[in-house]
Amino acid sequence: MPIKVAFIGAGSVGFCRRLFRDLLAVPEFADANFALTDINKPNLDMVAQLCRKDIRNNNLPARIVASTLDRRRALDGADYVINCTRIGGLEAFKLDIDIPLKYGVDQCVGDTLCIGGIMYGQRNIPCVLDFCKDIREVAARDALFLNYANPNAMNTWAAIEYGKVRTVGLCHGVEGGWWQIANVLGAKDKKEVDIICAGINHQTWYVRILYKGRLVTGEELLRAFERHPRFSQTEKVRIDVLRRFGYYSTESNGHLSEYVPWYRKRPKEIKKWIDLSSWINGETGGYLRVCTEGRNWFNTDFPRWLKAHDKPVGPGDRSGEHGSHIIEGLETGRRYRGHFNVRNNGCISNLPDDCIVEVPGYVDRNGISIPRVGELPLACAATLSASVNVQRMAVQAGVAGDVTLLKQAVLHDPLTAAVCDPEEIWQMVDEMLVAQGTWLPQYKREIPKAAKRLDEVKRKGLYKGTRKWKGAARLHVRTVGEMRKNAAAQRRNAAAADKAAEQRARDAKKR
Amino acid sequence: MPIKVAFIGAGSVGFCRRLFRDLLAVPEFADANFALTDINKPNLDMVAQLCRKDIRNNNLPARIVASTLDRRRALDGADYVINCTRIGGLEAFKLDIDIPLKYGVDQCVGDTLCIGGIMYGQRNIPCVLDFCKDIREVAARDALFLNYANPNAMNTWAAIEYGKVRTVGLCHGVEGGWWQIANVLGAKDKKEVDIICAGINHQTWYVRILYKGRLVTGEELLRAFERHPRFSQTEKVRIDVLRRFGYYSTESNGHLSEYVPWYRKRPKEIKKWIDLSSWINGETGGYLRVCTEGRNWFNTDFPRWLKAHDKPVGPGDRSGEHGSHIIEGLETGRRYRGHFNVRNNGCISNLPDDCIVEVPGYVDRNGISIPRVGELPLACAATLSASVNVQRMAVQAGVAGDVTLLKQAVLHDPLTAAVCDPEEIWQMVDEMLVAQGTWLPQYKREIPKAAKRLDEVKRKGLYKGTRKWKGAARLHVRTVGEMRKNAAAQRRNAAAADKAAEQRARDAKKR
Amino acid sequence: MPIKVAFIGAGSVGFCRRLFRDLLAVPEFADANFALTDINKPNLDMVAQLCRKDIRNNNLPARIVASTLDRRRALDGADYVINCTRIGGLEAFKLDIDIPLKYGVDQCVGDTLCIGGIMYGQRNIPCVLDFCKDIREVAARDALFLNYANPNAMNTWAAIEYGKVRTVGLCHGVEGGWWQIANVLGAKDKKEVDIICAGINHQTWYVRILYKGRLVTGEELLRAFERHPRFSQTEKVRIDVLRRFGYYSTESNGHLSEYVPWYRKRPKEIKKWIDLSSWINGETGGYLRVCTEGRNWFNTDFPRWLKAHDKPVGPGDRSGEHGSHIIEGLETGRRYRGHFNVRNNGCISNLPDDCIVEVPGYVDRNGISIPRVGELPLACAATLSASVNVQRMAVQAGVAGDVTLLKQAVLHDPLTAAVCDPEEIWQMVDEMLVAQGTWLPQYKREIPKAAKRLDEVKRKGLYKGTRKWKGAARLHVRTVGEMRKNAAAQRRNAAAADKAAEQRARDAKKR
Amino acid sequence: MPIKVAFIGAGSVGFCRRLFRDLLAVPEFADANFALTDINKPNLDMVAQLCRKDIRNNNLPARIVASTLDRRRALDGADYVINCTRIGGLEAFKLDIDIPLKYGVDQCVGDTLCIGGIMYGQRNIPCVLDFCKDIREVAARDALFLNYANPNAMNTWAAIEYGKVRTVGLCHGVEGGWWQIANVLGAKDKKEVDIICAGINHQTWYVRILYKGRLVTGEELLRAFERHPRFSQTEKVRIDVLRRFGYYSTESNGHLSEYVPWYRKRPKEIKKWIDLSSWINGETGGYLRVCTEGRNWFNTDFPRWLKAHDKPVGPGDRSGEHGSHIIEGLETGRRYRGHFNVRNNGCISNLPDDCIVEVPGYVDRNGISIPRVGELPLACAATLSASVNVQRMAVQAGVAGDVTLLKQAVLHDPLTAAVCDPEEIWQMVDEMLVAQGTWLPQYKREIPKAAKRLDEVKRKGLYKGTRKWKGAARLHVRTVGEMRKNAAAQRRNAAAADKAAEQRARDAKKR
């Protein structure tokens, strides 16, 4: 019997179509059934048209059995459910970036940790729990939930602990850095480099690197990065962290800079640490800008996509995303090794059991096997521990609608804590709750109280969110007209839902 | 640089030559260096001659760099050290079987648990610690110790916890049952059946069986075994355990029967549970008999071995032993999955962290990766827990030379406890210590006291080891003359150091 | 506001009235409210009359606010709920002793472990869960459940893990042995001896004994017991265990003998280990006999009780039962140290987290504080581990009504496993389920199947429960007429619900 | 036999004499033996004279058996060893405060965490390990080490994990806040308030407060503190933390402000949070000042101390320090409850097993019993977790002399991380290593390299420690002349080694 794969948030053209084509590339899945669901009908329709075109052009027996706003219908009997939603869309995302700026917190991505990521988690968790309820009730018994949506660790945590669904969080985060490491070491192919990564999503560390079977030390890697002409410019935060910790982080320069207290707390110095050649290197609200441009461009460019001559699906076209490989491993027994987000359960012995870690895993017909990694270097563990504590509070707050716990989560966020004082944090969270109320059903009773508190501080002249700026390194959001002038680059950009791939693509071009 | 592999107990013709040839079958190891060591010069010489013949006949650059009684010379710079000793040889082994019979304890194998296995552990542990000391001092940095010697769990436990050497315990135990399961399910090939085994060495359970991707229940498996014409006769204990527990045991009928309190405690009923067509199905002292015969035969038959035309080494000749595959995985990155004996560390969540478990592992250049298995079924865990407690006491006793702890270990052995009372156990252990003193340096000070205690109970007429019998199911040890009459079978037998393989070979013949 | 204490199984004259009087002895509880409930109206009425008499005679403001068959009414608003039920009464208890005898299992008490204790657990668990439901629903918020009912560990386990009620299991088990130890050491007062006990209920070990501040070794204690004129006769099992393990057990000779595989498996030798001067030293079905006699006598003797001139309540009359001291500690802050049954949670580091351990605790207004004990001696831990595994299976079976798991529990019981084979165990459990169906609602659907299986084996002549005997050491149950001849002793006996106290009382008399 | 108590750092007049007199107040210790050791002969002599005077004036048989610079002689046969050293004295302490100021880090106490506490730990650890070596070698078997020296958690951690000595860390930290809580709640006596505190030394939380048996919520406590006329002014940081976390911290306002990132990072706002009426409320380098003044004053005032008419030792004079009570409990069995610093071992379930926690404990002849506390509120645990990670790195660095790990410890310190960037931290640590080299034997090989690195950055104009200020809230260190003008107050001050007591004393006066 063919497998059934359902996509939630299928209107996300980048992820959904990419994973869809990856699955079609597996011979055993040529006849698979797919179901697409989203809350945005136009986006869903566009993506469904592109997917149908892929089936048709490749002459496959696969079927889109549903493309529907009715999520339960899409999930009905599904063996695999893939989450690629962006809850609140760009509208809410903009608030995640702009309100914190008023309190001095300057984020680059803001979708994983820091105040933006925490609030994004609050919007996601009620949805994730709804998805899980549907999966438990209508999907196949023991269906697997593949979560691509950020904040990945929080969503996966909620799905496992509260949604009670078998879940794995997926991210290609380790791929980009692996490619960079191979590059700086002078490898001809990533395969010459063996890596073990361990940590939490977007803060994973290359804890063991073998180059042609030889162990590479942190010292050696640092020198290699420092002398690399481009990375020494674009990866200043990552290289500084490597200098201090002895380990390279999987995370991009911009993302990493917002997870730790050291690099973005002094507005005047932010630019010292980042590079504006690509948004992912640290641009204020960089991901928001590129997503906004991409979404607008896709709407404009869609007719062209529909007509384009695409590569045939198949091994040559398959991406590095783990999703299709996991399903392939489980169904066919072809063994796969990747890095997955799972409940820790002692895998990393110096992180708590209940947190979601990103660690190596093997997939075959025996399931997703997560080997024990053991102890992380102390500095890595200390940094992760701070984030894990924030995530735990944020997840529990998001599940229970507990405003105090939510504020305590933000209070303990390393960058926010380095920038704000407690009263500023309390006001900032109130302001965000009020602004994002539409997407926060669990805080329904609390939001009017937050609004009242805000009014009161304003009335008393004690309001703190008074900084007027666009951040230390903000770029202009290009209009479709502007983008049209450089259409080729834009097409690539629009396709790049993949943050790291985007950079690798740029890198590849420049070499 | 070619790898160096050292064998301790290289005079063990079955294991040593088998693993040696397996390694030669890996193209990257064609030029490997091997070092052989043993305390028995004639045996060592015979095996070395056979190994040199293998190199010569296959035109390989590999070298036997040492064949020596000097263990440190053999281990010098070794990357991998393989232990295939039998400490105390057949002489001590005979005592492990015969003394317990005087106290009513009737063992089939007696080399893993029960009183025989516990005493075997006492003989092994001082040697294992000596080997580990040498490895730490003269082998390559971070050399891997591959332990094949029984009692495997105790030896591996001692090597890791007290020897402080990176160790993995290896056994092909799961292979035989896997083959049987495939057989009873009607599979054409073992590969149609996916298994996850978990437990402790020689008491591992098939906790998850997929046949062509479909989950097989205990009920289904029970019915399949019950209706199998031969296994329903030869595997009565295993099938009964499957009936009670819902899970099939990896261990042979004879071995399993001596680990639990239910099948060998009433002498008159033992034969109901066993089958004498193969020693491994339960014959009293069966393994002792077959080893004795095999060793005698090898001494006689050696000239013929030396002249024989052997198969060329290569994939077609390679055995199912994990050893060569592990080394291949670590050195070449070719991924391998097997079942390995390692420190639990939470892998099986309802067994203690410190015990040695046998669980699935993946090997590649990233090391030996042990995924978390989770919780075992309660009845399986309860049975294992009893054995683990015995092992822990036996290991600590063996390290410290603590007679009381040793007796407490035996006191808690399920079969011994079902047969004997405490005073009988105390006397039996004293008697064994006295008889095996040669191989028990750690008990040097204690053995005279044990002798004195024994004398005293004898003098007082309180001696309990008075049962005169050869066990419920003892067979005659054949002379070389008798064996010569059936030389072909004997040759196969002599080669079969592999307990399960021996049975599979018979099985294959009979089908 | 006065506290409210509810007794379930209040018809148990020994426990209920004893604890009631103990509570009245606390000045702060002079005005407490008590509620009594039972399913047996005559018994309840008799006890209520005695309690009312105690209030009246002592001129206290305390009140019996309810004496009712309606449990929820009794529990309504209760701060403390004390369980002193005997589920199934003597009728079921008799089956716990007599059916196993047909399969060769000879128990002395049979209410904690072994086949009798396991079945008793099956009868208790549904009731305990009902009590817990009522407590959650109608008792005071965060009410404390004090469980005196056996099997104590299983009941406490069920109440905590499945009943979700704050529970402590109470037993005076450690008191008797403490008194014996003081006695053999020559102490003038128990207070000269400091003890730390740890283990599981009825299998707790004196792991640290200080006599006048000096550490007493196992060796010294053994010699002291061996030379004690009476204990050397009455405590042979306990002394033998002390000889083998190095630690004295809290449990009486008879009870201990049925928890381990060594002393009751050979019918002809049982009498070597026990002493018939008191039932608790090992008499077959001894507790059943004494309870039967006691209950009959109480019914006869009640009018005399009602008229008797009792001691005034107060410190001089207060018993060693922990119950009133715990409540006193929690309410008044007067610090108390006792040994309590609680979820392990790492307190004994080499027993699993989820089991119920009996360990030292301190009580004051800060709650019941359970210090970490650390690691038990290996032999003690090994013995306990076997019991804990049985308990876990028995509890889960009892909650779920899972016959297979129930049989697996019995299969792993040390004494049963030393006596029976698996098929005998399977039949014995079926037979007990059928016989006790009235008290086993959770097995309602399974019992007809068990009956069918039994019929089938009988029809086929394969029925195994064919041993015809009354056990190795059975005494005659005295009639009321016989007892009347020795009324004074009988009165003491009827009051002694307290197993150990009964022995201490005898001891005291004999000195 | 009388007990022997040894004091290391006996020249610390406050602690040593206070504990000495407390011990003399226990009747059973009237004949105890005391040994005093210090590296500073004049201080040692002065304290020894005062102690001898106490014995004499109270007519006790106790003896000062040694007052010596030879530590091993003092420890010889000691049952209890009390550590009240200040390693590096005021000279090093001044560097702990002044160098960080150059990099913008403004500390109040600086002896527990933050950069000052971390460096203090580096100075202490080699000494603590030396003390432990001596204790293992010459003290009584299983002697107890009572550590009063700060940084208490780090010292206790080192002593247990690396010194392998039975150790408990002692601090009266919880007393002050307990007194405050009783005060704001309107209690007449601290005894009306029951508290459970849990956390790590100097960051312990009142996790459960009962006032006359009634639970006090965080909300209620907050209102009570906010309306308290004086605490609302002096405890602004503690009250703000109570507001955010819902729990009151044991730690003084000044200390707490330097452990978290929120209150001292903006120099201009520090004064908003602190109060200069007492150094402990937040004064820059306040403890350094008061210690300096106190030491100078003591030297001047000593003749007067020697002549003074002291209170007789006895219950009325006994302090709240736990030390004498612990020894009393262990030796006499008189039960005591206090808050102690011990290895966590699961006591606080959401902190790591290996860290040192401050939690309730019961002491009697059974030892120091540490009950399991369970889970801390998430925000409290998150804050502690950050400190614990710093401590672990600092301890391991201090043991191994690992500069990188030391810098990583500082890098993760919450306040330092909120103020500095990584390069500043690297330079600051180098600068402190160079300045404190005398007291850092473990860094002997590393310090020249640090000096070289510093020279290099200075030469290149990259030196960062350029801030010229005395901190946001620095007070003048009074000369002896100035102090003489207010001698009475000064005498009290000099006696107050006890930070909290000092404040309580002031409080008491002002009421």
mmCIF file of C-alpha atoms in Angstrom, chain B residues 224-400:
data_model
loop_
_atom_site.group_PDB
_atom_site.id
_atom_site.type_symbol
_atom_site.label_atom_id
_atom_site.label_comp_id
_atom_site.label_asym_id
_atom_site.label_seq_id
_atom_site.Cartn_x
_atom_site.Cartn_y
_atom_site.Cartn_z
ATOM 1 C CA ALA B 224 5.167 -20.524 14.270
ATOM 2 C CA PHE B 225 7.742 -22.116 16.556
ATOM 3 C CA GLU B 226 5.267 -24.595 18.008
ATOM 4 C CA ARG B 227 4.422 -25.944 14.622
ATOM 5 C CA HIS B 228 8.000 -26.090 13.363
ATOM 6 C CA PRO B 229 8.894 -29.769 13.143
ATOM 7 C CA ARG B 230 12.392 -29.537 14.481
ATOM 8 C CA PHE B 231 12.569 -26.418 16.634
ATOM 9 C CA SER B 232 9.462 -27.563 18.510
ATOM 10 C CA GLN B 233 11.655 -30.454 19.677
ATOM 11 C CA THR B 234 15.076 -28.837 20.051
ATOM 12 C CA GLU B 235 14.013 -25.462 21.507
ATOM 13 C CA LYS B 236 11.540 -26.446 24.193
ATOM 14 C CA VAL B 237 12.901 -24.115 26.853
ATOM 15 C CA ARG B 238 13.126 -21.172 24.493
ATOM 16 C CA ILE B 239 9.606 -21.786 23.259
ATOM 17 C CA ASP B 240 8.307 -22.116 26.796
ATOM 18 C CA VAL B 241 9.956 -18.833 27.714
ATOM 19 C CA LEU B 242 8.411 -17.269 24.600
ATOM 20 C CA ARG B 243 5.054 -18.658 25.775
ATOM 21 C CA ARG B 244 5.431 -17.103 29.233
ATOM 22 C CA PHE B 245 7.217 -13.869 28.371
ATOM 23 C CA GLY B 246 5.933 -13.109 24.882
ATOM 24 C CA TYR B 247 9.504 -12.673 23.618
ATOM 25 C CA TYR B 248 11.992 -15.086 22.085
ATOM 26 C CA SER B 249 15.412 -15.334 23.642
ATOM 27 C CA THR B 250 18.606 -15.152 21.609
ATOM 28 C CA GLU B 251 20.096 -17.823 23.710
ATOM 29 C CA SER B 252 20.273 -21.501 22.835
ATOM 30 C CA ASN B 253 18.008 -23.945 24.621
ATOM 31 C CA GLY B 254 20.756 -25.363 26.790
ATOM 32 C CA HIS B 255 22.244 -22.072 27.835
ATOM 33 C CA LEU B 256 18.913 -20.444 28.588
ATOM 34 C CA SER B 257 17.879 -23.387 30.751
ATOM 35 C CA GLU B 258 20.740 -22.728 33.149
ATOM 36 C CA TYR B 259 20.090 -19.003 33.622
ATOM 37 C CA VAL B 260 16.580 -19.294 35.045
ATOM 38 C CA PRO B 261 15.181 -21.228 38.000
ATOM 39 C CA TRP B 262 12.486 -23.175 36.218
ATOM 40 C CA TYR B 263 13.863 -25.911 33.965
ATOM 41 C CA ARG B 264 16.868 -27.665 35.459
ATOM 42 C CA LYS B 265 16.043 -27.751 39.153
ATOM 43 C CA ARG B 266 14.309 -31.143 39.136
ATOM 44 C CA PRO B 267 16.792 -33.733 37.828
ATOM 45 C CA LYS B 268 14.081 -36.079 36.716
ATOM 46 C CA GLU B 269 12.444 -33.510 34.505
ATOM 47 C CA ILE B 270 15.467 -31.997 32.803
ATOM 48 C CA LYS B 271 15.205 -34.340 29.852
ATOM 49 C CA LYS B 272 11.665 -33.141 29.186
ATOM 50 C CA TRP B 273 13.095 -29.750 28.295
ATOM 51 C CA ILE B 274 16.174 -30.584 26.328
ATOM 52 C CA ASP B 275 17.169 -32.521 23.267
ATOM 53 C CA LEU B 276 20.360 -34.466 22.951
ATOM 54 C CA SER B 277 20.772 -34.189 19.191
ATOM 55 C CA SER B 278 23.116 -31.263 19.758
ATOM 56 C CA TRP B 279 25.012 -30.457 22.922
ATOM 57 C CA ILE B 280 23.768 -26.879 22.828
ATOM 58 C CA ASN B 281 20.201 -27.941 23.370
ATOM 59 C CA GLY B 282 20.848 -28.825 26.975
ATOM 60 C CA GLU B 283 23.201 -31.791 27.462
ATOM 61 C CA THR B 284 24.835 -31.828 30.899
ATOM 62 C CA GLY B 285 28.301 -30.390 30.441
ATOM 63 C CA GLY B 286 27.679 -30.387 26.708
ATOM 64 C CA TYR B 287 30.027 -27.594 25.813
ATOM 65 C CA LEU B 288 32.774 -29.106 27.907
ATOM 66 C CA ARG B 289 32.403 -32.374 26.014
ATOM 67 C CA VAL B 290 32.400 -30.803 22.587
ATOM 68 C CA CYS B 291 35.368 -28.561 23.410
ATOM 69 C CA THR B 292 37.324 -31.504 24.786
ATOM 70 C CA GLU B 293 36.655 -33.563 21.724
ATOM 71 C CA GLY B 294 37.387 -30.640 19.420
ATOM 72 C CA ARG B 295 40.693 -29.823 21.042
ATOM 73 C CA ASN B 296 41.862 -33.422 20.913
ATOM 74 C CA TRP B 297 40.798 -33.746 17.354
ATOM 75 C CA PHE B 298 42.542 -30.571 16.285
ATOM 76 C CA ASN B 299 45.805 -31.779 17.736
ATOM 77 C CA THR B 300 45.406 -34.965 15.738
ATOM 78 C CA ASP B 301 44.042 -33.432 12.613
ATOM 79 C CA PHE B 302 46.345 -30.423 12.392
ATOM 80 C CA PRO B 303 48.643 -31.762 9.655
ATOM 81 C CA ARG B 304 45.623 -32.178 7.435
ATOM 82 C CA TRP B 305 44.515 -28.584 8.140
ATOM 83 C CA LEU B 306 47.887 -27.324 7.122
ATOM 84 C CA LYS B 307 47.690 -29.070 3.804
ATOM 85 C CA ALA B 308 44.045 -28.414 3.054
ATOM 86 C CA HIS B 309 42.999 -26.270 0.123
ATOM 87 C CA ASP B 310 41.080 -23.458 1.792
ATOM 88 C CA LYS B 311 38.656 -21.070 0.165
ATOM 89 C CA PRO B 312 40.257 -17.787 -0.834
ATOM 90 C CA VAL B 313 39.649 -15.035 1.725
ATOM 91 C CA GLY B 314 37.095 -12.502 0.565
ATOM 92 C CA PRO B 315 33.450 -11.572 0.904
ATOM 93 C CA GLY B 316 32.249 -15.064 0.133
ATOM 94 C CA ASP B 317 34.235 -16.561 2.972
ATOM 95 C CA ARG B 318 33.517 -13.910 5.550
ATOM 96 C CA SER B 319 31.758 -14.937 8.739
ATOM 97 C CA GLY B 320 28.976 -13.271 10.672
ATOM 98 C CA GLU B 321 31.332 -12.335 13.504
ATOM 99 C CA HIS B 322 31.109 -8.603 14.240
ATOM 100 C CA GLY B 323 34.837 -8.127 14.880
ATOM 101 C CA SER B 324 36.076 -7.470 11.367
ATOM 102 C CA HIS B 325 33.031 -5.395 10.524
ATOM 103 C CA ILE B 326 33.565 -3.097 13.493
ATOM 104 C CA ILE B 327 37.172 -2.502 12.554
ATOM 105 C CA GLU B 328 36.141 -1.974 8.941
ATOM 106 C CA GLY B 329 33.458 0.521 9.936
ATOM 107 C CA LEU B 330 35.773 2.520 12.159
ATOM 108 C CA GLU B 331 38.590 2.616 9.644
ATOM 109 C CA THR B 332 36.786 2.974 6.322
ATOM 110 C CA GLY B 333 33.505 4.569 7.343
ATOM 111 C CA ARG B 334 31.500 1.744 5.730
ATOM 112 C CA ARG B 335 28.460 1.699 7.946
ATOM 113 C CA TYR B 336 27.686 -1.469 9.889
ATOM 114 C CA ARG B 337 24.891 -2.436 12.238
ATOM 115 C CA GLY B 338 25.337 -5.196 14.779
ATOM 116 C CA HIS B 339 24.548 -6.062 18.367
ATOM 117 C CA PHE B 340 27.277 -5.149 20.808
ATOM 118 C CA ASN B 341 28.023 -5.445 24.501
ATOM 119 C CA VAL B 342 28.570 -2.051 26.071
ATOM 120 C CA ARG B 343 28.040 -0.221 29.345
ATOM 121 C CA ASN B 344 24.314 0.441 29.614
ATOM 122 C CA ASN B 345 24.376 4.166 30.399
ATOM 123 C CA GLY B 346 20.618 4.421 30.130
ATOM 124 C CA CYS B 347 20.335 2.627 26.796
ATOM 125 C CA ILE B 348 17.934 0.117 28.336
ATOM 126 C CA SER B 349 16.096 2.406 30.672
ATOM 127 C CA ASN B 350 14.936 -0.255 33.115
ATOM 128 C CA LEU B 351 18.336 -1.807 33.684
ATOM 129 C CA PRO B 352 21.003 -0.109 35.803
ATOM 130 C CA ASP B 353 23.445 2.278 34.192
ATOM 131 C CA ASP B 354 26.526 0.337 35.137
ATOM 132 C CA CYS B 355 25.679 -3.064 33.722
ATOM 133 C CA ILE B 356 26.845 -4.405 30.380
ATOM 134 C CA VAL B 357 24.020 -4.692 27.890
ATOM 135 C CA GLU B 358 23.858 -6.253 24.465
ATOM 136 C CA VAL B 359 22.075 -3.867 22.154
ATOM 137 C CA PRO B 360 22.061 -2.638 18.571
ATOM 138 C CA GLY B 361 24.904 -0.407 17.516
ATOM 139 C CA TYR B 362 25.970 1.409 14.397
ATOM 140 C CA VAL B 363 29.617 1.645 13.444
ATOM 141 C CA ASP B 364 31.228 4.097 11.068
ATOM 142 C CA ARG B 365 34.041 6.614 11.240
ATOM 143 C CA ASN B 366 32.080 8.423 13.950
ATOM 144 C CA GLY B 367 32.657 5.504 16.263
ATOM 145 C CA ILE B 368 30.435 2.847 17.747
ATOM 146 C CA SER B 369 27.104 4.550 18.191
ATOM 147 C CA ILE B 370 24.704 2.970 20.642
ATOM 148 C CA PRO B 371 21.152 4.167 20.291
ATOM 149 C CA ARG B 372 18.825 4.276 23.231
ATOM 150 C CA VAL B 373 16.538 1.263 23.259
ATOM 151 C CA GLY B 374 14.212 2.364 26.055
ATOM 152 C CA GLU B 375 12.243 0.120 28.361
ATOM 153 C CA LEU B 376 12.327 -3.664 28.104
ATOM 154 C CA PRO B 377 9.163 -5.672 28.757
ATOM 155 C CA LEU B 378 8.868 -6.135 32.517
ATOM 156 C CA ALA B 379 9.327 -9.897 32.607
ATOM 157 C CA CYS B 380 12.436 -9.721 30.421
ATOM 158 C CA ALA B 381 13.824 -6.949 32.585
ATOM 159 C CA ALA B 382 13.070 -8.869 35.780
ATOM 160 C CA THR B 383 14.939 -11.937 34.556
ATOM 161 C CA LEU B 384 17.867 -9.820 33.391
ATOM 162 C CA SER B 385 17.925 -7.848 36.568
ATOM 163 C CA ALA B 386 18.572 -11.026 38.549
ATOM 164 C CA SER B 387 21.514 -11.876 36.307
ATOM 165 C CA VAL B 388 22.887 -8.360 36.397
ATOM 166 C CA ASN B 389 22.915 -8.380 40.179
ATOM 167 C CA VAL B 390 24.829 -11.652 40.125
ATOM 168 C CA GLN B 391 27.273 -10.246 37.576
ATOM 169 C CA ARG B 392 27.890 -7.085 39.559
ATOM 170 C CA MET B 393 28.702 -9.040 42.703
ATOM 171 C CA ALA B 394 30.808 -11.524 40.749
ATOM 172 C CA VAL B 395 32.785 -8.775 39.036
ATOM 173 C CA GLN B 396 33.434 -6.832 42.220
ATOM 174 C CA ALA B 397 34.333 -10.045 44.015
ATOM 175 C CA GLY B 398 36.675 -11.014 41.181
ATOM 176 C CA VAL B 399 38.407 -7.667 41.228
ATOM 177 C CA ALA B 400 38.787 -7.511 44.994
#
